[in-house]
């Protein structure tokens, strides 16, 4: 009988009826409409509203799209305050003038097209983007005028022009005035061509009617996003007219590309680089400078941009040369360890990195499938010069990425990263034969990491008699995690532990927690544990299948560590951590600090504040007295130790934590600065009033978007009515200030 079994009467163990679900904050998670994955909203925004699981392109607002295209702080809006008028006094179920006001209020825009001039990788560009949220992106006089002004501006300043279309077609409420925009925009493009400047049209979902029949299909190059619906009339209308069944996928991007109607299909996340390269080619300019490294290494679609075998070969060679130069003349070749997750493309990139490094004179130790935190640990403890992980974390199999670790198991410092980027501009180099590197398998890596994980828990700790469901997302933990938990004595029921190269994160793992919960109920397990594809996140499910998120796990650890005397410094969450967590910690007299959303910000706050425990709801947990980075396996072990020390089940340990309802709404501001709106005296007064209304019972705060004129208004309170009333008043104050 396990320690959990002794604590739980058989009636509880056998009752598989789910208990009341724990509160899930609104606006923090979003479900993909295509694959059903639960997506962490801050990460979805960072991914440009593209589902990292299935690649589905969700709707993205015009300003967010343009912000992702242009260089930061380089834009000027064109005809910002140009708004529509109801010359025809049109009325259907509502007056057109009323529809305009409603659309303007709901979107914060004057009309459906936003146009800007700015810089793309340091070179001038004019671009416009439709906002489908404004009356279906329909084209009226203002849309046509803004498009024409943008094209004329491009001709005047000698810059190319790019338009992102997403439209239902001409705006019927403007009648002939709307149809005339087709001629106006064509004439404007004629002026642009006379000026010798290229025009690229990017067709997104959906692009139909008069827009598809005019400038959307007139690009020197026509690009479409995946699976976008593009055509003049809808397929249903065409089928009724021709009385024939249309082919599968008719009017979708892929069908149009196959039949020559468009030139390319490009993932939204790759568009900035693709457009920069195409425009340089069309203008006969040198290629735009490459931007290789993001905040978390390099990541993207396999075979596109830098995620290609030839680039990764050069990348390995460049890193090898940098490390050889850093070692100087001490006579020892630098050593690099390489780990990967289970994506089929990992074999290709592993071989490419190995060849590039060895050619430069570096030795390579191949770790095979290995969680990202394990690679960080092994890099730090094996005495090597650098570590590399080939993984795209929770993304689908067709994405991959490269992440680097310094000899200390941390992110490369800025100097090394700059040296690496500079080395990429130098041709591939092969060292003389006697200075070539060698490659070998690191045979003891798995055992070494498992022993490290075991060392993070008390020597006498075991899981004998505990039945747990373990979901490894068909990813990097699929070998290590089941082996480790079985060695500790647990009865492991595995799911997501049969990778085939293309099923990583596919319906399993921490972003599909419902599968774990169902398996726990089905098998009457004590609890369930789910990791993501590269093993740096962990979520759980209790014995009744209730999901347990990162906020819950932070609470369990904070309470246990305080009793143990292990907790020091503040516990760090994020701006989106539930107020219930803050309140519960306050009752225990545990200081709590909030950082920006993202595990790197949590880590920074912990280091600066001398803390050891932090995390966010998505499952990134940091236990800095046990690991230098987020480690899903180590974090899960710490929770299990805490439960055993407290003598409680997972569900019982969470009973004192009462999460409160939380909701976030986006208030759109038109061309008004989000930061200026938040700082307005009336808004600050309303914020103070809102904070007083929920004082001691919740929080109210404002977050100006850095990419679009949006203020995110968040309120949480222990009473749903109080929360909604406070949210409505604060949102109204923001809208009023923006309109003033």
XYZ file of C-alpha atoms in Angstrom:
740
model
C 0.000 0.000 0.000
C 1.420 3.412 -0.997
C 1.562 6.561 1.071
C -1.176 7.959 -1.164
C -3.353 4.878 -0.756
C -3.210 5.124 3.022
C -4.400 8.699 2.870
C -7.315 8.126 0.521
C -10.359 6.041 1.560
C -11.387 3.522 -1.056
C -14.586 5.431 -1.675
C -12.544 8.345 -2.906
C -10.215 6.156 -4.956
C -13.078 4.449 -6.770
C -15.274 7.497 -7.340
C -14.288 8.586 -10.834
C -16.894 11.303 -11.114
C -14.967 14.513 -11.739
C -15.267 16.990 -8.909
C -16.006 20.643 -9.475
C -13.434 21.992 -11.884
C -10.884 24.463 -10.644
C -11.218 28.009 -11.930
C -9.519 28.597 -15.280
C -8.783 32.291 -15.941
C -10.393 33.672 -19.086
C -8.019 35.045 -21.686
C -4.992 33.089 -20.457
C -5.590 30.027 -22.620
C -7.113 29.673 -26.067
C -8.271 26.588 -27.902
C -7.081 26.069 -31.461
C -10.133 25.923 -33.723
C -8.375 23.384 -35.943
C -6.701 20.826 -33.660
C -8.277 21.660 -30.304
C -4.976 22.219 -28.495
C -4.993 24.434 -25.411
C -2.639 27.306 -26.216
C -1.042 29.692 -23.744
C -2.156 33.093 -25.037
C 1.127 35.010 -24.455
C 2.960 32.360 -26.484
C 0.271 32.357 -29.174
C 0.691 36.114 -29.593
C 4.461 35.687 -29.799
C 3.838 33.041 -32.472
C 1.802 35.575 -34.519
C -1.499 33.763 -33.856
C -0.261 30.569 -35.519
C -1.010 27.387 -33.594
C 2.353 25.889 -32.602
C 0.790 22.424 -32.605
C -0.825 22.152 -36.032
C 0.306 25.318 -37.815
C -3.243 26.618 -38.214
C -3.226 30.328 -39.064
C -5.751 32.101 -36.862
C -6.992 35.626 -37.484
C -4.467 38.338 -36.665
C -5.245 42.025 -36.328
C -3.825 44.430 -38.903
C -1.599 46.383 -36.536
C -0.128 43.237 -35.016
C 0.678 42.004 -38.516
C 2.385 45.247 -39.497
C 4.269 45.366 -36.196
C 5.677 41.921 -36.978
C 6.770 43.107 -40.434
C 8.444 46.454 -39.807
C 11.584 47.181 -37.813
C 10.762 48.363 -34.305
C 10.080 52.099 -33.860
C 10.371 52.819 -37.591
C 6.772 53.359 -38.720
C 4.601 56.332 -39.630
C 0.916 55.765 -40.353
C -0.576 57.004 -43.616
C -3.970 58.774 -43.569
C -4.519 57.636 -39.992
C -7.687 59.655 -39.307
C -9.381 59.170 -42.654
C -12.841 57.776 -41.849
C -15.915 56.714 -43.873
C -19.091 58.729 -44.461
C -22.594 57.560 -45.365
C -23.181 59.540 -48.566
C -25.950 57.204 -49.757
C -27.776 57.147 -46.388
C -27.831 53.390 -46.788
C -29.979 51.289 -44.486
C -30.599 47.551 -44.246
C -31.419 46.141 -40.812
C -29.343 49.016 -39.443
C -28.193 52.315 -40.806
C -24.749 52.185 -42.410
C -23.698 55.072 -40.176
C -24.581 52.941 -37.130
C -22.630 49.979 -38.482
C -19.592 52.224 -38.914
C -19.810 53.423 -35.314
C -20.165 49.867 -34.003
C -17.200 48.639 -36.047
C -15.073 51.584 -34.943
C -15.959 50.996 -31.297
C -15.304 47.252 -31.456
C -12.010 47.459 -33.347
C -10.608 50.842 -32.373
C -9.992 51.563 -36.074
C -11.446 54.193 -38.409
C -11.781 51.681 -41.248
C -10.713 48.266 -42.496
C -7.269 49.057 -43.963
C -4.188 50.295 -42.081
C -1.298 51.742 -44.099
C 2.208 52.584 -42.885
C 5.646 53.516 -44.104
C 8.747 52.350 -42.264
C 11.811 50.141 -42.496
C 12.179 46.435 -43.190
C 15.633 45.295 -42.082
C 16.841 48.855 -42.439
C 15.375 49.452 -45.912
C 12.365 51.670 -46.719
C 9.012 49.988 -47.227
C 5.344 50.924 -47.464
C 2.806 48.324 -46.369
C -0.907 48.057 -45.700
C -3.008 45.413 -44.022
C -6.713 44.669 -43.912
C -8.411 44.216 -40.560
C -11.107 41.601 -41.112
C -12.646 42.463 -37.737
C -13.833 45.765 -39.260
C -16.952 44.839 -41.241
C -15.320 41.752 -42.705
C -12.481 43.789 -44.161
C -14.879 45.141 -46.780
C -13.589 47.699 -49.269
C -15.201 51.111 -49.209
C -13.978 54.547 -50.248
C -11.600 54.919 -47.301
C -9.987 51.539 -47.948
C -9.462 52.422 -51.594
C -8.118 55.880 -50.740
C -5.697 54.559 -48.139
C -4.473 51.874 -50.519
C -3.958 54.445 -53.272
C -2.186 56.878 -50.932
C 0.094 54.079 -49.749
C 0.993 53.120 -53.318
C 1.587 56.765 -54.247
C 3.732 57.264 -51.137
C 5.842 54.268 -52.138
C 6.295 55.732 -55.617
C 7.277 59.134 -54.203
C 9.886 57.875 -51.740
C 11.205 55.112 -53.993
C 10.116 52.206 -51.817
C 8.388 48.901 -52.574
C 4.802 48.284 -51.483
C 3.306 45.240 -49.754
C -0.391 44.679 -49.060
C -1.876 41.990 -46.803
C -5.457 41.317 -47.871
C -8.237 39.762 -45.779
C -11.589 40.872 -47.115
C -15.091 39.811 -48.014
C -14.992 42.148 -51.013
C -16.596 45.460 -51.909
C -18.676 47.177 -49.217
C -22.266 46.993 -50.438
C -23.364 49.897 -48.230
C -21.326 52.252 -50.420
C -22.648 50.928 -53.719
C -20.944 52.394 -56.789
C -18.461 54.332 -54.632
C -17.087 51.005 -53.447
C -16.852 49.528 -56.943
C -14.921 52.580 -58.145
C -12.118 51.684 -55.730
C -11.164 48.809 -58.010
C -10.242 51.300 -60.720
C -8.645 53.774 -58.292
C -6.352 51.175 -56.753
C -5.352 49.816 -60.159
C -4.406 53.317 -61.292
C -2.321 53.812 -58.146
C -0.469 50.577 -58.837
C 0.168 51.823 -62.357
C 1.967 54.865 -60.915
C 3.993 52.575 -58.679
C 5.112 50.506 -61.665
C 6.021 53.658 -63.598
C 8.250 54.570 -60.649
C 9.971 51.184 -60.986
C 8.968 49.945 -57.549
C 7.762 46.389 -56.903
C 4.394 45.487 -55.423
C 3.894 42.242 -53.512
C 0.417 41.053 -52.607
C 0.003 38.721 -49.626
C -3.383 36.996 -49.678
C -4.646 35.787 -46.304
C -7.810 34.071 -45.152
C -10.242 35.045 -46.576
C -9.662 37.190 -49.671
C -12.773 37.313 -51.839
C -15.042 39.508 -53.951
C -13.908 42.838 -55.353
C -10.617 42.778 -53.456
C -9.566 39.446 -54.982
C -10.804 40.705 -58.350
C -8.559 43.764 -58.205
C -5.339 44.672 -56.408
C -5.036 41.466 -54.366
C -4.174 39.531 -57.531
C -2.104 42.243 -59.222
C 1.172 41.789 -57.380
C 4.472 41.408 -59.155
C 4.563 38.417 -56.833
C 1.424 37.001 -55.228
C 1.992 35.136 -51.956
C -0.642 33.371 -49.865
C -0.740 32.085 -46.321
C -1.474 28.360 -45.911
C -5.077 27.192 -46.354
C -6.353 30.683 -47.113
C -9.687 30.908 -48.957
C -9.106 32.993 -52.098
C -11.592 33.654 -54.872
C -14.221 36.002 -56.265
C -17.375 34.061 -55.357
C -17.726 31.447 -52.660
C -17.633 27.739 -53.555
C -21.325 27.258 -52.705
C -22.353 29.970 -55.186
C -20.114 28.498 -57.877
C -21.482 24.984 -57.360
C -25.061 26.248 -57.618
C -24.192 28.180 -60.780
C -22.269 25.490 -62.688
C -24.212 22.606 -61.089
C -21.049 20.633 -60.486
C -19.212 19.475 -57.392
C -16.000 21.431 -56.993
C -12.667 19.658 -56.417
C -11.426 19.119 -52.871
C -9.663 22.211 -51.552
C -10.992 24.398 -54.370
C -10.061 28.081 -53.834
C -7.592 27.243 -51.067
C -4.018 28.482 -51.333
C -2.615 25.047 -52.140
C -5.094 24.495 -54.993
C -4.359 27.926 -56.461
C -0.602 27.374 -56.288
C -0.932 24.032 -58.046
C -2.938 25.696 -60.827
C -0.652 28.711 -61.229
C -2.946 31.392 -59.790
C -0.440 32.415 -57.105
C 3.340 32.263 -56.917
C 4.136 31.081 -53.405
C 2.705 29.945 -50.084
C 4.486 31.186 -46.984
C 3.966 30.562 -43.290
C 3.129 33.811 -41.489
C 6.115 33.412 -39.182
C 8.469 33.353 -42.180
C 6.938 36.276 -44.074
C 9.234 39.007 -42.753
C 12.358 37.214 -43.963
C 10.726 36.053 -47.195
C 9.516 39.531 -48.117
C 12.883 41.107 -47.308
C 14.651 38.616 -49.591
C 12.135 38.956 -52.437
C 12.170 42.746 -52.351
C 15.967 42.805 -52.397
C 15.913 40.525 -55.436
C 13.265 42.577 -57.259
C 15.193 45.797 -56.587
C 18.536 44.174 -57.449
C 19.929 44.997 -54.033
C 22.235 42.906 -51.858
C 20.351 40.447 -49.645
C 18.954 41.982 -46.490
C 21.046 41.294 -43.392
C 20.089 38.014 -41.760
C 18.492 37.893 -38.311
C 19.355 34.482 -36.963
C 18.890 34.433 -33.221
C 15.755 35.137 -31.245
C 15.353 35.077 -27.487
C 15.370 31.283 -27.540
C 17.777 30.396 -30.343
C 16.607 29.604 -33.865
C 13.225 28.052 -34.617
C 10.992 27.615 -37.654
C 9.594 25.312 -40.305
C 11.972 22.583 -41.467
C 13.352 23.371 -44.909
C 12.566 27.078 -44.696
C 14.879 29.938 -43.776
C 17.620 28.939 -41.372
C 15.981 25.614 -40.457
C 17.651 23.839 -43.364
C 20.464 21.310 -43.568
C 22.837 23.601 -45.441
C 22.428 26.457 -42.977
C 22.751 24.193 -39.933
C 25.942 22.759 -41.441
C 27.346 26.297 -41.698
C 26.067 27.071 -38.205
C 27.950 24.121 -36.740
C 31.092 25.154 -38.574
C 30.760 28.761 -37.392
C 30.322 27.691 -33.756
C 33.296 25.369 -34.042
C 35.523 28.157 -35.342
C 34.381 30.517 -32.566
C 35.134 27.923 -29.884
C 38.518 27.036 -31.406
C 39.432 30.730 -31.406
C 38.287 31.119 -27.787
C 40.413 28.183 -26.662
C 43.457 29.788 -28.241
C 46.638 27.755 -28.242
C 46.071 25.569 -25.165
C 46.290 22.490 -27.352
C 42.884 20.986 -26.525
C 40.087 20.768 -29.020
C 36.811 22.293 -27.812
C 34.051 19.807 -26.996
C 30.372 20.285 -27.826
C 27.504 18.044 -26.687
C 24.424 17.723 -28.906
C 21.014 16.549 -27.718
C 17.704 16.447 -29.544
C 14.045 15.617 -29.166
C 12.258 12.979 -31.245
C 11.434 14.887 -34.440
C 12.432 13.033 -37.574
C 14.338 16.093 -38.808
C 16.564 15.848 -35.733
C 18.633 13.142 -37.421
C 19.386 15.448 -40.335
C 20.294 18.442 -38.191
C 22.329 16.347 -35.763
C 24.454 15.079 -38.662
C 24.805 18.579 -40.132
C 25.922 20.122 -36.838
C 28.332 17.253 -36.229
C 29.936 17.636 -39.662
C 30.288 21.407 -39.352
C 31.794 21.257 -35.867
C 34.223 18.451 -36.676
C 35.359 20.238 -39.839
C 36.180 23.315 -37.762
C 38.264 21.287 -35.315
C 35.802 20.664 -32.458
C 35.013 17.324 -30.841
C 31.362 16.293 -30.610
C 29.577 14.095 -28.099
C 26.134 12.961 -29.255
C 23.565 12.583 -26.478
C 20.659 11.310 -28.577
C 17.070 12.083 -27.472
C 17.446 14.155 -24.335
C 15.285 16.758 -22.552
C 16.462 20.340 -22.947
C 17.167 20.766 -19.206
C 19.201 17.541 -19.309
C 21.418 19.006 -22.022
C 21.892 22.138 -19.921
C 22.862 19.970 -16.927
C 25.251 17.772 -18.923
C 26.876 20.785 -20.572
C 27.566 22.228 -17.143
C 28.826 19.030 -15.507
C 30.762 17.259 -18.269
C 33.345 20.023 -18.556
C 32.548 20.749 -22.200
C 32.684 24.072 -24.004
C 29.108 24.309 -25.293
C 25.858 22.417 -25.602
C 23.298 22.319 -28.393
C 19.660 21.214 -28.301
C 17.800 20.380 -31.504
C 14.156 20.950 -30.603
C 11.116 23.121 -31.186
C 9.624 22.421 -27.753
C 5.809 22.161 -27.945
C 5.627 22.892 -31.697
C 4.520 20.185 -34.183
C 6.946 17.781 -35.839
C 7.406 19.856 -38.995
C 9.068 22.643 -37.001
C 12.491 22.428 -35.437
C 15.017 24.682 -33.788
C 18.539 25.067 -32.452
C 19.318 26.303 -28.945
C 22.785 26.853 -27.499
C 24.162 26.575 -23.973
C 27.396 28.009 -22.645
C 29.848 25.897 -20.630
C 27.860 26.950 -17.538
C 24.648 25.473 -18.950
C 23.177 28.910 -19.605
C 22.232 30.944 -22.673
C 25.193 32.100 -24.755
C 26.461 35.507 -23.701
C 26.028 38.412 -26.115
C 29.715 38.465 -27.109
C 29.693 34.802 -28.163
C 26.393 35.232 -29.997
C 27.762 38.218 -31.930
C 30.941 36.290 -32.746
C 28.806 33.394 -33.991
C 26.732 35.660 -36.245
C 29.929 37.204 -37.654
C 31.394 33.742 -38.276
C 28.312 32.791 -40.299
C 29.278 35.435 -42.848
C 32.648 33.724 -43.392
C 32.846 30.802 -45.854
C 32.810 27.232 -44.534
C 36.251 26.232 -43.280
C 37.812 22.794 -42.939
C 40.759 22.447 -40.587
C 43.897 20.626 -41.684
C 43.604 16.882 -41.270
C 45.493 16.546 -37.982
C 43.314 19.240 -36.376
C 39.924 17.853 -37.389
C 37.578 17.009 -34.553
C 36.119 13.644 -33.592
C 32.567 12.543 -32.888
C 31.396 9.946 -30.382
C 28.322 8.818 -28.449
C 28.050 9.939 -24.831
C 27.195 6.496 -23.473
C 26.590 7.440 -19.850
C 24.495 10.562 -20.450
C 21.110 9.014 -19.619
C 22.340 7.408 -16.422
C 24.134 10.560 -15.362
C 21.008 12.679 -15.788
C 18.793 10.149 -14.006
C 21.164 10.172 -11.048
C 21.038 13.967 -11.056
C 17.233 13.854 -10.940
C 17.357 11.373 -8.067
C 19.817 13.598 -6.231
C 17.202 16.365 -6.255
C 15.023 14.391 -3.803
C 15.796 12.957 -0.333
C 17.786 9.724 -0.400
C 15.002 7.746 1.297
C 12.261 9.012 -1.033
C 10.435 6.421 -3.113
C 7.166 5.990 -4.994
C 6.475 2.349 -4.174
C 2.801 1.509 -4.614
C 1.971 4.800 -6.334
C 0.106 4.469 -9.615
C 0.724 7.394 -11.915
C 0.004 8.191 -15.530
C 2.999 9.642 -17.348
C 2.483 11.573 -20.603
C 5.781 12.207 -22.387
C 4.294 13.936 -25.466
C 6.136 11.410 -27.683
C 9.050 13.719 -26.974
C 12.463 13.928 -25.390
C 11.412 12.499 -22.002
C 9.957 9.274 -23.442
C 12.898 7.092 -22.308
C 14.182 8.856 -19.216
C 10.958 9.750 -17.390
C 9.330 6.272 -17.325
C 12.666 4.672 -16.398
C 13.268 7.154 -13.576
C 9.808 6.895 -12.035
C 9.881 3.089 -12.239
C 13.298 3.022 -10.577
C 11.728 5.053 -7.760
C 9.108 2.331 -7.380
C 6.063 3.828 -9.102
C 3.606 1.863 -11.194
C 3.838 3.847 -14.422
C 1.039 3.918 -16.975
C 2.592 5.519 -20.014
C 1.004 7.535 -22.775
C 2.800 9.613 -25.368
C 5.897 7.421 -25.046
C 6.060 5.880 -28.528
C 7.682 8.487 -30.789
C 7.818 7.800 -34.511
C 9.398 11.072 -35.612
C 6.175 12.781 -36.618
C 3.882 12.402 -33.593
C 5.644 14.636 -31.062
C 3.069 16.812 -29.239
C 0.331 15.351 -31.457
C -2.700 15.153 -29.179
C -0.520 14.415 -26.160
C 1.621 16.235 -23.626
C 1.129 19.293 -21.469
C -0.891 21.145 -24.112
C -3.416 18.293 -24.277
C -3.988 17.836 -20.565
C -7.522 16.467 -21.109
C -6.022 13.202 -22.404
C -3.977 12.823 -19.234
C -7.009 13.573 -17.065
C -9.126 10.981 -18.881
C -6.424 8.328 -18.508
C -6.112 9.037 -14.779
C -9.853 8.505 -14.323
C -9.870 5.417 -16.533
C -7.014 3.711 -14.672
C -7.920 5.029 -11.207
C -4.417 6.378 -10.883
C -3.244 8.468 -7.949
C -2.252 11.320 -10.248
C -0.981 12.127 -13.725
C 2.074 14.002 -14.972
C 2.426 15.560 -18.437
C 5.553 17.007 -20.054
C 5.950 18.957 -23.273
C 8.053 17.905 -26.259
C 11.428 18.979 -24.887
C 10.700 18.327 -21.220
C 11.003 21.774 -19.675
C 7.313 22.056 -18.701
C 5.124 19.985 -16.437
C 1.399 19.956 -15.673
C -0.521 17.416 -13.616
C -3.960 15.931 -13.009
C -5.267 14.836 -9.610
C -6.906 11.477 -8.856
C -10.269 12.695 -10.170
C -8.805 14.014 -13.399
C -8.881 17.687 -12.460
C -6.123 19.596 -14.293
C -3.407 21.083 -12.086
C -1.541 24.013 -13.654
C 1.693 25.809 -12.887
C 0.135 28.187 -10.344
C -1.175 25.177 -8.411
C 2.222 23.488 -8.407
C 3.995 26.655 -7.258
C 1.602 26.833 -4.298
C 2.254 23.226 -3.279
C 6.021 23.716 -3.428
C 6.006 27.083 -1.644
C 3.995 25.723 1.263
C 6.131 22.599 1.601
C 9.446 24.407 1.248
C 8.443 26.971 3.844
C 7.713 24.218 6.350
C 10.986 22.557 5.444
C 12.972 25.783 5.812
C 14.092 25.482 2.202
C 12.277 28.527 0.833
C 14.238 31.758 0.545
C 13.633 35.026 -1.229
C 10.303 35.812 -2.873
C 8.267 33.312 -4.846
C 8.040 34.702 -8.386
C 5.023 34.421 -10.658
C 3.970 36.550 -13.619
C 1.496 39.337 -14.236
C -1.014 36.647 -15.157
C -0.541 34.444 -12.086
C -3.882 34.062 -10.344
C -4.654 36.338 -7.398
C -5.709 33.250 -5.492
C -2.070 32.146 -5.480
C -0.881 35.524 -4.206
C -3.535 35.552 -1.470
C -2.807 31.994 -0.350
C 0.915 32.734 -0.124
C 0.222 35.946 1.799
C -1.760 33.959 4.356
C 1.374 31.852 4.814
C 3.448 35.058 5.048
C 5.382 34.083 1.928
C 6.471 37.101 -0.158
C 5.270 36.982 -3.757
C 6.651 38.947 -6.697
C 5.374 39.265 -10.250
C 7.451 39.468 -13.433
C 6.523 39.877 -17.085
C 5.069 36.798 -18.760
C 7.765 34.332 -19.833
C 10.060 31.945 -17.991
C 13.140 34.035 -18.786
C 11.610 36.973 -16.886
C 10.732 34.725 -13.953
C 14.323 33.461 -13.917
C 15.703 36.997 -14.013
C 13.497 38.098 -11.105
C 14.515 35.072 -9.031
C 18.213 35.694 -9.589
C 17.902 39.395 -8.782
C 15.795 38.740 -5.675
C 17.717 35.753 -4.365
C 14.703 33.472 -4.751
C 14.610 29.768 -5.538
C 10.998 29.108 -6.618
C 8.974 30.558 -9.461
C 6.795 29.625 -12.385
C 3.853 30.375 -14.615
C 0.539 28.717 -15.338
C 1.786 27.076 -18.552
C 3.951 24.709 -16.512
C 7.353 26.372 -16.636
C 8.592 25.881 -13.070
C 11.947 27.022 -11.750
C 13.477 25.285 -8.729
C 16.803 27.080 -8.735
C 18.220 25.281 -5.721
C 17.943 22.056 -7.726
C 18.397 23.074 -11.374
C 19.687 26.132 -13.233
C 16.808 26.109 -15.709
C 13.210 24.947 -15.950
C 13.180 21.145 -15.702
C 9.879 19.291 -15.971
C 11.112 16.040 -14.430
C 12.909 17.689 -11.508
C 9.890 19.925 -10.848
C 7.534 16.928 -10.858
C 9.765 15.138 -8.363
C 9.769 18.165 -6.063
C 5.956 18.161 -6.053
C 5.818 14.448 -5.235
C 8.295 14.916 -2.389
C 6.172 17.787 -1.055
C 3.024 15.640 -1.143
C 4.721 12.823 0.726
C 6.189 15.139 3.350
C 2.790 16.774 3.897
C 1.008 13.429 3.916
C -1.510 14.630 1.337
C -2.797 13.696 -2.072
C -2.462 16.188 -4.901
C -6.113 17.156 -4.561
C -5.885 17.545 -0.794
C -2.742 19.664 -1.025
C -4.609 22.150 -3.191
C -7.694 22.535 -0.990
C -6.410 25.704 0.777
C -5.770 27.343 -2.608
C -8.874 29.057 -3.917
C -8.357 30.564 -7.347
C -10.503 33.515 -8.310
C -12.253 34.253 -11.605
C -10.010 36.220 -13.941
C -10.863 37.859 -17.248
C -8.954 39.933 -19.783
C -10.432 42.100 -22.529
C -8.593 43.974 -25.255
C -9.628 47.604 -25.717
C -8.659 48.831 -29.179
C -7.712 52.468 -29.524
C -7.448 53.406 -33.183
C -4.381 55.563 -33.783
C -4.051 56.588 -30.121
C -0.942 55.514 -28.224
C -1.647 52.654 -25.829
C 0.965 53.869 -23.346
C -0.373 57.426 -23.450
C -3.909 56.159 -22.904
C -2.890 54.142 -19.846
C -1.088 57.176 -18.422
C -4.082 59.495 -18.964
C -5.302 61.079 -15.730
C -8.859 59.779 -16.141
C -7.650 56.227 -16.793
C -5.336 56.286 -13.800
C -8.212 57.508 -11.635
C -10.441 54.710 -12.947
C -7.669 52.196 -12.318
C -7.304 53.341 -8.714
C -11.072 53.090 -8.274
C -11.076 49.577 -9.757
C -8.209 48.479 -7.540
C -10.033 49.812 -4.505
C -13.203 47.972 -5.546
C -11.416 44.607 -5.569
C -8.929 45.397 -2.809
C -8.185 42.299 -0.798
C -10.390 40.269 -3.108
C -8.576 40.472 -6.427
C -6.588 42.656 -8.799
C -7.146 45.148 -11.584
C -4.375 46.172 -13.943
C -3.715 47.517 -17.428
C -1.138 46.348 -19.959
C -0.473 48.488 -23.047
C 0.417 46.337 -26.040
C 3.848 46.883 -27.509
C 2.783 45.866 -31.024
C -0.636 47.444 -31.610
C -2.887 50.186 -30.187
C -4.487 47.937 -27.624
C -4.791 48.157 -23.864
C -5.321 44.800 -22.173
C -7.649 45.233 -19.201
C -7.483 42.438 -16.635
C -9.614 42.095 -13.526
C -9.863 39.185 -11.125
C -11.947 38.918 -7.973
C -13.389 36.268 -5.699
C -16.885 37.231 -6.847
C -17.697 36.844 -10.552
C -20.222 39.707 -10.543
C -17.769 42.061 -8.866
C -15.123 41.046 -11.372
C -17.353 41.696 -14.394
C -18.715 45.019 -13.095
C -15.214 46.285 -12.318
C -13.949 45.094 -15.694
C -16.777 46.875 -17.515
C -16.165 50.179 -15.709
C -12.412 50.130 -16.213
C -12.721 49.163 -19.884
C -15.223 51.972 -20.441
C -12.804 54.474 -18.892
C -10.061 53.352 -21.271
C -12.383 53.665 -24.285
C -13.540 57.132 -23.213
C -9.965 58.348 -22.777
C -8.990 56.989 -26.175
C -11.890 58.779 -27.847
C -11.191 62.113 -26.142
